[in-house]
XYZ file of C-alpha atoms in Angstrom:
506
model
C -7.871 5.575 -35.512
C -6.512 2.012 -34.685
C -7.637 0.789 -31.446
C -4.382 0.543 -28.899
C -3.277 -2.151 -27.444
C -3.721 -1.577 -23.743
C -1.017 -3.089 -21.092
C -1.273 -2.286 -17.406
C 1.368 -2.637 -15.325
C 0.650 -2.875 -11.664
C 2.821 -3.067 -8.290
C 1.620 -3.917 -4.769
C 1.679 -1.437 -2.209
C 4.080 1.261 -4.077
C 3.821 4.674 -2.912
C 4.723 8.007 -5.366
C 6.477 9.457 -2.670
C 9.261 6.857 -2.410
C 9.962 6.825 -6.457
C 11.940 8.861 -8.335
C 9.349 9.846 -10.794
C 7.621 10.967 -8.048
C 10.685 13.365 -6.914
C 12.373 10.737 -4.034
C 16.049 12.480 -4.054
C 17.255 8.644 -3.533
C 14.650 5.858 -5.153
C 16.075 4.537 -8.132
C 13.174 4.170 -11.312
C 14.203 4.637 -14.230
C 11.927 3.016 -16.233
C 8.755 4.566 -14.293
C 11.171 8.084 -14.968
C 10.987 7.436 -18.920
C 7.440 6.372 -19.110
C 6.431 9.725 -17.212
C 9.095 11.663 -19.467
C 7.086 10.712 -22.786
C 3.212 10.624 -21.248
C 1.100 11.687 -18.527
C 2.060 11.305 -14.565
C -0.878 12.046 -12.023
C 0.282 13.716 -9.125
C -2.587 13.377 -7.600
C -4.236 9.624 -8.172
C -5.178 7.894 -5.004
C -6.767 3.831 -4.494
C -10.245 4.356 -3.037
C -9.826 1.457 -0.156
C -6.399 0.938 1.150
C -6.044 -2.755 1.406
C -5.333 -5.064 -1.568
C -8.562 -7.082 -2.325
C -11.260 -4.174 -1.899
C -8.812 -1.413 -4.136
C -8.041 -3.958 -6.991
C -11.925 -4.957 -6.920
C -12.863 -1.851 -6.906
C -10.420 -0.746 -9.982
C -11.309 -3.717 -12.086
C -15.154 -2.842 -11.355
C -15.076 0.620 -11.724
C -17.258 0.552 -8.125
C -16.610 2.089 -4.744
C -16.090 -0.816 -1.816
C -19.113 -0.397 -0.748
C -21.553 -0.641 -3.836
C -20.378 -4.478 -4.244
C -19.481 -5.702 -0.582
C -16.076 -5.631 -1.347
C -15.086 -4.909 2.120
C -11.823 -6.695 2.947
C -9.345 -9.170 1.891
C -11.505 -12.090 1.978
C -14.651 -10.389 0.604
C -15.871 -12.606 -2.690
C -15.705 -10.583 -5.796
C -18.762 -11.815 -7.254
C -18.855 -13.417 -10.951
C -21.710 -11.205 -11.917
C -20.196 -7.760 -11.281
C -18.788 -6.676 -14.589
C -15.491 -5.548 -15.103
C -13.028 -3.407 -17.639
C -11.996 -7.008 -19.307
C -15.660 -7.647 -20.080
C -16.328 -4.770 -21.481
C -12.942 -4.550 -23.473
C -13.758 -8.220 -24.245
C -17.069 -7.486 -25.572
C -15.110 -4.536 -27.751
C -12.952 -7.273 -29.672
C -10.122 -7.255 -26.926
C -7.991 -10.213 -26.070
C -7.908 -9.920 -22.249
C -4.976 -11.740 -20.233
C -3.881 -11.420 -16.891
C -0.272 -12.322 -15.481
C 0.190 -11.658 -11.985
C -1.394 -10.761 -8.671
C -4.957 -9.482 -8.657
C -6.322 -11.170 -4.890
C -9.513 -12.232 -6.662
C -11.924 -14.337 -3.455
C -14.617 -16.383 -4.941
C -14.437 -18.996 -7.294
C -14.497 -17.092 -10.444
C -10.624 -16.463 -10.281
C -11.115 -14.455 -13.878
C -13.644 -11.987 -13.770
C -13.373 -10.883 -17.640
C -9.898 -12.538 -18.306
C -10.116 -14.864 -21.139
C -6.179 -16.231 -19.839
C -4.513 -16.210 -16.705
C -0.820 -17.219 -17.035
C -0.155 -17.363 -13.335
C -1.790 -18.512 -10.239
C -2.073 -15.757 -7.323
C 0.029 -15.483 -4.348
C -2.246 -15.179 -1.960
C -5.388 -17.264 -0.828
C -8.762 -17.393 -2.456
C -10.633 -18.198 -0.068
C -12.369 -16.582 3.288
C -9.472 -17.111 5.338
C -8.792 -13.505 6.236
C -11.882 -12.583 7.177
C -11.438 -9.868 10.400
C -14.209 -9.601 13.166
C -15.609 -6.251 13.707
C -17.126 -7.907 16.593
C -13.464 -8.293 18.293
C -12.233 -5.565 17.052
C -9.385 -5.145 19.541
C -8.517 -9.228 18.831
C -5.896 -9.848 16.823
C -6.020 -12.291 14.106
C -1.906 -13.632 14.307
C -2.111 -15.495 11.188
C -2.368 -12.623 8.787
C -2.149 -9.314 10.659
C 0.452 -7.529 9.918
C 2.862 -6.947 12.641
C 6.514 -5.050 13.104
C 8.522 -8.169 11.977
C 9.084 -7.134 8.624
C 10.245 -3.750 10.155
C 12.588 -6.065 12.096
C 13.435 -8.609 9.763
C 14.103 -6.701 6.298
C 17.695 -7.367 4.896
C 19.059 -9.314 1.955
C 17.742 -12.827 0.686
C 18.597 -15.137 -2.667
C 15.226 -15.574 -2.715
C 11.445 -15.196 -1.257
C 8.040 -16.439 -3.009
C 7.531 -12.441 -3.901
C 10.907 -12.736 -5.867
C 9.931 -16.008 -7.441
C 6.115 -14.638 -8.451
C 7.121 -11.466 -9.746
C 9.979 -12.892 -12.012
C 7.114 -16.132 -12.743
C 5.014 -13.332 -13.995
C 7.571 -10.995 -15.681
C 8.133 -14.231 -17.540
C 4.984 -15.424 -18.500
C 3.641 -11.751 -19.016
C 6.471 -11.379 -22.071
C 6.222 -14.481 -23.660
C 2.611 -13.608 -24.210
C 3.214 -10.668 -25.822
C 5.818 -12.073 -28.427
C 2.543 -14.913 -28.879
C 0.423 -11.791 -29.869
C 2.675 -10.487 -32.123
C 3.831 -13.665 -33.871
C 0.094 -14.335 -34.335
C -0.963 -10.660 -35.343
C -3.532 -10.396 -32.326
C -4.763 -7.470 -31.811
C -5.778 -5.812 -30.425
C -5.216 -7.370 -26.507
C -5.314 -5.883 -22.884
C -3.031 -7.096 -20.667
C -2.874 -6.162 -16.776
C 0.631 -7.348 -15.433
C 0.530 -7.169 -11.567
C 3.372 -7.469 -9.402
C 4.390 -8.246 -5.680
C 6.935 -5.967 -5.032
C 7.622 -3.559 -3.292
C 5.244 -5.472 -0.732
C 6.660 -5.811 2.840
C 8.471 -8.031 3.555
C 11.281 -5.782 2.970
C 13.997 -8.377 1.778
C 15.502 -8.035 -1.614
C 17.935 -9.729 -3.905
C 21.637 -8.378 -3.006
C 22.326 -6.286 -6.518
C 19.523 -4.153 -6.176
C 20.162 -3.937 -1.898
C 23.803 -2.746 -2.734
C 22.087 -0.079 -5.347
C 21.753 1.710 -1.982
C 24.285 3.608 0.188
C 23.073 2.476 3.789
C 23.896 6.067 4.676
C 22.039 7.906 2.001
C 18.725 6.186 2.879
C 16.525 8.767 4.724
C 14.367 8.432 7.968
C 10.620 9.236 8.429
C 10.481 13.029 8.008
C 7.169 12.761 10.667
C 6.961 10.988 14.260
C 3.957 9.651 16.085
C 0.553 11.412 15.514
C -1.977 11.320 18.735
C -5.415 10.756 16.863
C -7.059 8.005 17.678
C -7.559 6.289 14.699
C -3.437 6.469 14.030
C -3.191 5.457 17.584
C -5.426 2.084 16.914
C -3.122 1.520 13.844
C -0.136 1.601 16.149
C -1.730 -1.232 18.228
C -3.315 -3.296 14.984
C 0.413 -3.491 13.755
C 1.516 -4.125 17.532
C 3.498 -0.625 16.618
C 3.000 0.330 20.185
C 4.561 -2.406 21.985
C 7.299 -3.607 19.548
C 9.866 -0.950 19.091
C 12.388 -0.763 16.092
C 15.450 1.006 16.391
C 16.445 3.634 13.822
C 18.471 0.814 12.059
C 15.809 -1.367 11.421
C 13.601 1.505 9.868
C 16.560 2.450 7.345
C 17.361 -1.257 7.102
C 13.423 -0.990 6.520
C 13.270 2.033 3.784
C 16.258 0.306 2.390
C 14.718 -3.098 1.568
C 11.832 -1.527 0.547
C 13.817 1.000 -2.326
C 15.522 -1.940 -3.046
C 12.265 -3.524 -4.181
C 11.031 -0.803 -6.026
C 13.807 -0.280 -8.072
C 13.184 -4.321 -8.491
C 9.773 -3.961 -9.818
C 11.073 -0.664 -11.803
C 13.005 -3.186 -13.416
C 10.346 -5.557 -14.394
C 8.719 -2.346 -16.005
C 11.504 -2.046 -18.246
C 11.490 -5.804 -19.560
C 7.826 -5.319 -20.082
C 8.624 -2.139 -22.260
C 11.934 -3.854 -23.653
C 9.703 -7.085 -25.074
C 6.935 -4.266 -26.250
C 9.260 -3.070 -28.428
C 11.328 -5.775 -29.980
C 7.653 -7.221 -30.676
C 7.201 -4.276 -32.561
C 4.019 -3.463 -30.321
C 5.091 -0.538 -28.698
C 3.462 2.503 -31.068
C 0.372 1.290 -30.843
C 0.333 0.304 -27.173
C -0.922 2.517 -24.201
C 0.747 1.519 -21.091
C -0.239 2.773 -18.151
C 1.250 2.329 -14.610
C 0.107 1.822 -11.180
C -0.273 0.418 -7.815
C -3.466 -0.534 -5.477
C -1.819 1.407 -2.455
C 1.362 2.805 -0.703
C 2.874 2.413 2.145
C 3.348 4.551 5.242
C 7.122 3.064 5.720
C 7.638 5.059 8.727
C 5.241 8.149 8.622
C 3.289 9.090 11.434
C 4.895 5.821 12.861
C 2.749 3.568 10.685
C 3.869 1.122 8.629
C 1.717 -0.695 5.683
C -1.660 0.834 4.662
C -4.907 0.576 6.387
C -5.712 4.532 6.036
C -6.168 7.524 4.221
C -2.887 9.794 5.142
C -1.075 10.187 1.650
C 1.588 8.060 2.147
C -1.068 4.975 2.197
C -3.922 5.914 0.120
C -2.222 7.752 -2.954
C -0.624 5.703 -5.606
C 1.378 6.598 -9.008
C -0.404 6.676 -12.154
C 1.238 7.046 -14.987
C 0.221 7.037 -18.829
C 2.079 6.265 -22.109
C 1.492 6.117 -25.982
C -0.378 7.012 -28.930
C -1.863 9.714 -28.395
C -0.880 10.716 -24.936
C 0.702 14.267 -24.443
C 3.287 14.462 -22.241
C 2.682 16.893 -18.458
C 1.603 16.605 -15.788
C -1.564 16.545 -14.303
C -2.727 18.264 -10.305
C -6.432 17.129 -10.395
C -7.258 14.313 -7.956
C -8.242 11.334 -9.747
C -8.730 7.429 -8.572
C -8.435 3.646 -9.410
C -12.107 3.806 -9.774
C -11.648 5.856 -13.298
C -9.703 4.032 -15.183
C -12.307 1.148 -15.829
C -14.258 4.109 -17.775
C -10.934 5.394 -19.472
C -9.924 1.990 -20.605
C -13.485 1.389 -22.592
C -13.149 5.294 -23.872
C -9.379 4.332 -25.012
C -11.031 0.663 -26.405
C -13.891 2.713 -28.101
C -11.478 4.777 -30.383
C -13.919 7.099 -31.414
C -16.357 4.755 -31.485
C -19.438 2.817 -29.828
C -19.245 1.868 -26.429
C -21.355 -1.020 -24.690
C -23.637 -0.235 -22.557
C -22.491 -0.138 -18.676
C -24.318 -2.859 -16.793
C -23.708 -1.622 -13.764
C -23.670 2.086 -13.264
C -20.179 2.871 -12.420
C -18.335 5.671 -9.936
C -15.604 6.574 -11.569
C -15.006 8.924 -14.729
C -12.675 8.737 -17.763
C -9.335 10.452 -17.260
C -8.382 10.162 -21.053
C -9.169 13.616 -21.976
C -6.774 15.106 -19.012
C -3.851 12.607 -20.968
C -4.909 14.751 -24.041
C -4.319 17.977 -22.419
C -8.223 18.818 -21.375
C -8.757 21.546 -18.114
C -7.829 20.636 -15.117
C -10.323 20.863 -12.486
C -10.769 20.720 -8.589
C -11.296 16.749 -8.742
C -13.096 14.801 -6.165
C -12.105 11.175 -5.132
C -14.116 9.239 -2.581
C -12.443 6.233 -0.232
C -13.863 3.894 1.993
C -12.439 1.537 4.259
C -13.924 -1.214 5.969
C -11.543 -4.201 6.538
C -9.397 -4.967 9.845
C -8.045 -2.880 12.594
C -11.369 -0.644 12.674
C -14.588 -1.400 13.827
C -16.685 1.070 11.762
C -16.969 2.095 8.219
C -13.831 4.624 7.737
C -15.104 7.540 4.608
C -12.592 9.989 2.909
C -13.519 12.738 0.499
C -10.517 14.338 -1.628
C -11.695 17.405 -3.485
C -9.204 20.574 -4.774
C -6.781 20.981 -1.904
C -8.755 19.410 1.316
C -9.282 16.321 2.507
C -11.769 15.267 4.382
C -11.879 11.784 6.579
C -14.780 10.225 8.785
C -14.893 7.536 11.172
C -18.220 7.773 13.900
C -16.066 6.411 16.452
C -13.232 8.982 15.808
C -12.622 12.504 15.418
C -12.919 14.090 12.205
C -10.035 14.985 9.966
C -9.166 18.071 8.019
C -6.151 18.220 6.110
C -5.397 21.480 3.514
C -2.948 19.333 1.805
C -1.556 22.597 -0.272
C 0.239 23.810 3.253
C 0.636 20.588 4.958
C 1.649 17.735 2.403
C 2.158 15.568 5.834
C -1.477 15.686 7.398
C 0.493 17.005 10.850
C -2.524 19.787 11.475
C -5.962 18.944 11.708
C -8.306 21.584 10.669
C -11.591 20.287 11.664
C -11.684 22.170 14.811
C -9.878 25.069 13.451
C -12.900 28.374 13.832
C -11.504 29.215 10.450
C -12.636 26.552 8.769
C -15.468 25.457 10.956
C -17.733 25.931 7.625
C -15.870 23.617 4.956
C -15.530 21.187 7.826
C -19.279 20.993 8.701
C -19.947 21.180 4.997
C -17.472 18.048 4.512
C -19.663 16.430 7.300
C -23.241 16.917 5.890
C -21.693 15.416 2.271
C -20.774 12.132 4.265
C -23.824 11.944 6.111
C -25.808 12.163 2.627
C -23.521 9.890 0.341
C -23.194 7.419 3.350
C -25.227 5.269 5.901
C -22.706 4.043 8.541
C -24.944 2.160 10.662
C -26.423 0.313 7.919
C -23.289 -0.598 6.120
C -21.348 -1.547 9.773
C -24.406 -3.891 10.013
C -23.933 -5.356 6.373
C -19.931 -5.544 7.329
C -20.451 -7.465 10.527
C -23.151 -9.999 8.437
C -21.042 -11.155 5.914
C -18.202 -11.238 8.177
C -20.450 -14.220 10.404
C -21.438 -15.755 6.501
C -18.049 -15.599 5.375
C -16.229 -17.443 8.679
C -19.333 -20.241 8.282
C -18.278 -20.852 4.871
C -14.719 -21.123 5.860
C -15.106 -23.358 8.584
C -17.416 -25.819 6.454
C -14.717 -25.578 3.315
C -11.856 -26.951 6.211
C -13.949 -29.380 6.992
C -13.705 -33.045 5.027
C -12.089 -33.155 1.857
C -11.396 -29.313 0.848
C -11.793 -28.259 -2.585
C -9.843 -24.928 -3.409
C -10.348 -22.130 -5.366
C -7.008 -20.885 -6.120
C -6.111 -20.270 -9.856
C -4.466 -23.666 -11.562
C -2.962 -21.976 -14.320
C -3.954 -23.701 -17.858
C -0.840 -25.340 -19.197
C -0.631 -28.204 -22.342
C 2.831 -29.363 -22.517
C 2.257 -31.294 -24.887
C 1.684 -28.524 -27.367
C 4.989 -26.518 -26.442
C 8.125 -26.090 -28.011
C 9.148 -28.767 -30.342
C 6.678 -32.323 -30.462
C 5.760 -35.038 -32.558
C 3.133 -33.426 -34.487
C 5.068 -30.492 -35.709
C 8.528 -30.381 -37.718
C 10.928 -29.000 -35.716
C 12.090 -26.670 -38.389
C 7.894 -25.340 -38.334
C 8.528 -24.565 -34.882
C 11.526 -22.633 -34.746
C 10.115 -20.406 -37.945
C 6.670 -20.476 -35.469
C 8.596 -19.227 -32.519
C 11.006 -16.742 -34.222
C 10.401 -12.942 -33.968
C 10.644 -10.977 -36.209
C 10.391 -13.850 -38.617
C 13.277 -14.804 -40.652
C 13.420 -12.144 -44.517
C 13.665 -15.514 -46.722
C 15.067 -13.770 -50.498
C 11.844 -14.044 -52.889
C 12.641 -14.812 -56.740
């Protein structure tokens, strides 16, 4: 068997629930619909920490949050922690990145032999919260209800003008593959959208009947750790009218039938490259969105609308279904190398890694009860927040809160907490003892709050004097680009035509 090409498409913050793949009555996706019609769509795939920079570490490394300090959005992912493009690279993959990936540190490549784009948001330690304040908020970054408030119709925004930078860049790369036969290469595309804010170009806005878009089907939950959400966002002092949350929803379908789009001129260039039956593309997000549930907005927490994510798989050799069993971001860094291997040899892991390969359920292997594991340790908490997914239940722990017991079979919407229900006062002390085993609290709430204090001293030295960034300067020669002294220009438009012009041979 040829070894596939492997392209990953990634959005920010997209939620199954509000796609039409996913069964959304409204949300246009078409694209995401066709890719799901001819492969494999998890119904069932969540991120394993709920904020961008700890999930997308944690997918490219194959490790849970808390194995590699990966704690919030200005934790450093560190150079020597090996990810799925090192170990494809090692396999003979080209690697590339285009996009979004919230790298911190200043290896801003992490297995990538190219990066087309910069990133969009900083590299540095500026976000770092302060589990020692916990009730302090940080104004500069925190999210707050203004995108609720503000969401409407723009010509532009910098997430419009990164995602269509790295739509760009992301399919002139593949023609350059296939006009230079190489292969094979693993790309990981990685939008913005749908990302709050929730403003979006005016044709895909008007794609929407103001009237047709539908209202949070849940209101306010009283548990604490919801409640401290409210006040993190400032939820519980700024209120939004029922307008602004459709105005809300609206902006943000709007924006995922945007990125939907972008998936289709990724597939489109795929196939007039002539790549597309030997490519596996696969499809997903670091985290959803509560848009309204429980009356959260953004992510932050393990209720489904946050922590679960679409995953979706297409190609050679990928039966189409479905599949129930509860899978993670944290797999697919083992199911890439399987897909890479072909049949073949593997390189060694060298780090052990926490997730499995989900390959064989895209083949049509037994399902099984599943078990994903989540951990969240970033801003608006103080302590280390642990969730445990396995068959139907989920289980969530937080020291400082109540614990949570959802049977997610008869209530999809986490309204009714089992964990003080007699009936289930066994799986819920069972659920307990596995959290106390797999994890120390105390000691990683101390490791938390210590490279929180190293983190802000760094920070405050690198805005100090002349400041040397880290952010990505993408790697650009002009001067070797379309047509230039060196090169006829009748060499470079056969160089840059595909499929090459059928000269008659005599």
């Amino acid at each position: 068997m040829d070894r596939p090409n492997i392209v990953l498409i990634m959005a920010d913050q997209l939620a199954p629930q509000f796609t039409g793949t996913y069964g959304h009555p409204v949300v246009k996706t078409p694209h995401m619909d066709a890719l799901a019609a001819r492969g494999t769509r998890f119904d069932a795939a969540y991120c394993n920490a709920p904020l961008c920079a700890p999930s997308r570490f944690s997918f490219m490394s194959g490790q849970l949050v808390t194995r590699i300090a990966a704690y919030d959005n200005a934790s450093e992912f560190p150079a020597a922690i090996p990810t799925f493009a090192h170990y494809l690279r090692m396999m003979g993959y080209r690697t590339c990145l285009s996009g979004k990936m919230h790298f911190v540190g200043p290896d801003q490549l992490h297995g990538f032999e190219e990066r087309l784009t910069t990133d969009v948001y900083p590299s540095d330690h500026a976000w770092t919260p302060d589990w020692e304040l916990p009730d302090e908020r940080i104004d500069k970054w925190y999210h707050n209800m203004d995108s609720v408030r503000e969401a409407g119709m723009a010509a532009t925004t910098f997430q419009i003008e990164y995602d269509e930078e790295t739509s760009f860049f992301a399919r002139r790369k593949i023609f350059d593959y296939a006009m230079s036969n190489t292969m094979p290469f693993a790309m990981v595309i990685s939008f913005i959208h749908p990302h709050d804010p929730y403003v979006a170009r005016p044709e895909w806005w008007n794609l929407y009947d103001p009237d047709q878009i539908d209202m949070p089907s849940t209101g306010p939950a009283d548990d604490p750790h919801t409640k401290r959400l409210m006040v993190g966002i400032e939820a519980d002092k700024v209120a939004v009218t029922d307008d602004e949350v459709r105005n809300a929803r609206h902006g943000y379908y709007a924006n995922t039938s945007y990125v939907d789009s972008k998936l289709g001129e990724i597939v489109q260039a795929l196939t007039e490259a002539e790549l597309i039956d030997n490519t596996v593309i696969i499809v997903t997000a670091d985290h959803g969105d509560m848009l309204g549930e429980r009356g959260l907005w953004y992510k932050m927490n393990f209720f489904e609308h946050s922590a679960r994510v679409p995953l979706i798989f297409a190609g050679p050799g990928v039966k189409q279904g479905t599949v129930g069993e509860p899978v993670s971001l944290v797999d697919l860094l083992p199911t890439m190398v399987e897909i890479g291997a072909a049949g073949g040899q593997a390189p060694a892991p060298g780090m052990p890694v926490d997730g499995r390969s989900i390959w064989p359920l895209t083949q049509g292997a037994a399902e099984g009860d599943g078990e994903v594991l989540g951990e969240y340790c970033a801003e608006i908490a103080s302590h280390p927040i642990f969730m445990i997914r396995r068959g139907r239940f989920k289980y969530i722990h937080c020291d400082v809160d109540p614990p949570q017991l959802y049977d997610l079979e008869t209530d999809p919407m986490e309204r009714t907490n089992l964990a003080g229900d007699p009936a289930h006062a066994e799986r819920a002390a069972a659920f307990a003892t596995e959290v106390a085993e797999r994890w120390d609290g105390v000691a990683i709430r101390k490791d938390v709050l210590a490279t929180q204090k190293q983190r802000r001293a760094v920070h405050a030295a690198m805005e100090t004097g002349m400041f040397t960034s880290w952010d990505y300067q993408p790697v650009r020669d002009a001067s070797q680009e379309f047509v230039r002294n060196h090169i006829a220009w009748t060499e470079a438009a056969e160089r840059m035509r595909f499929p090459p012009f059928a000269r008659e041979t005599k």
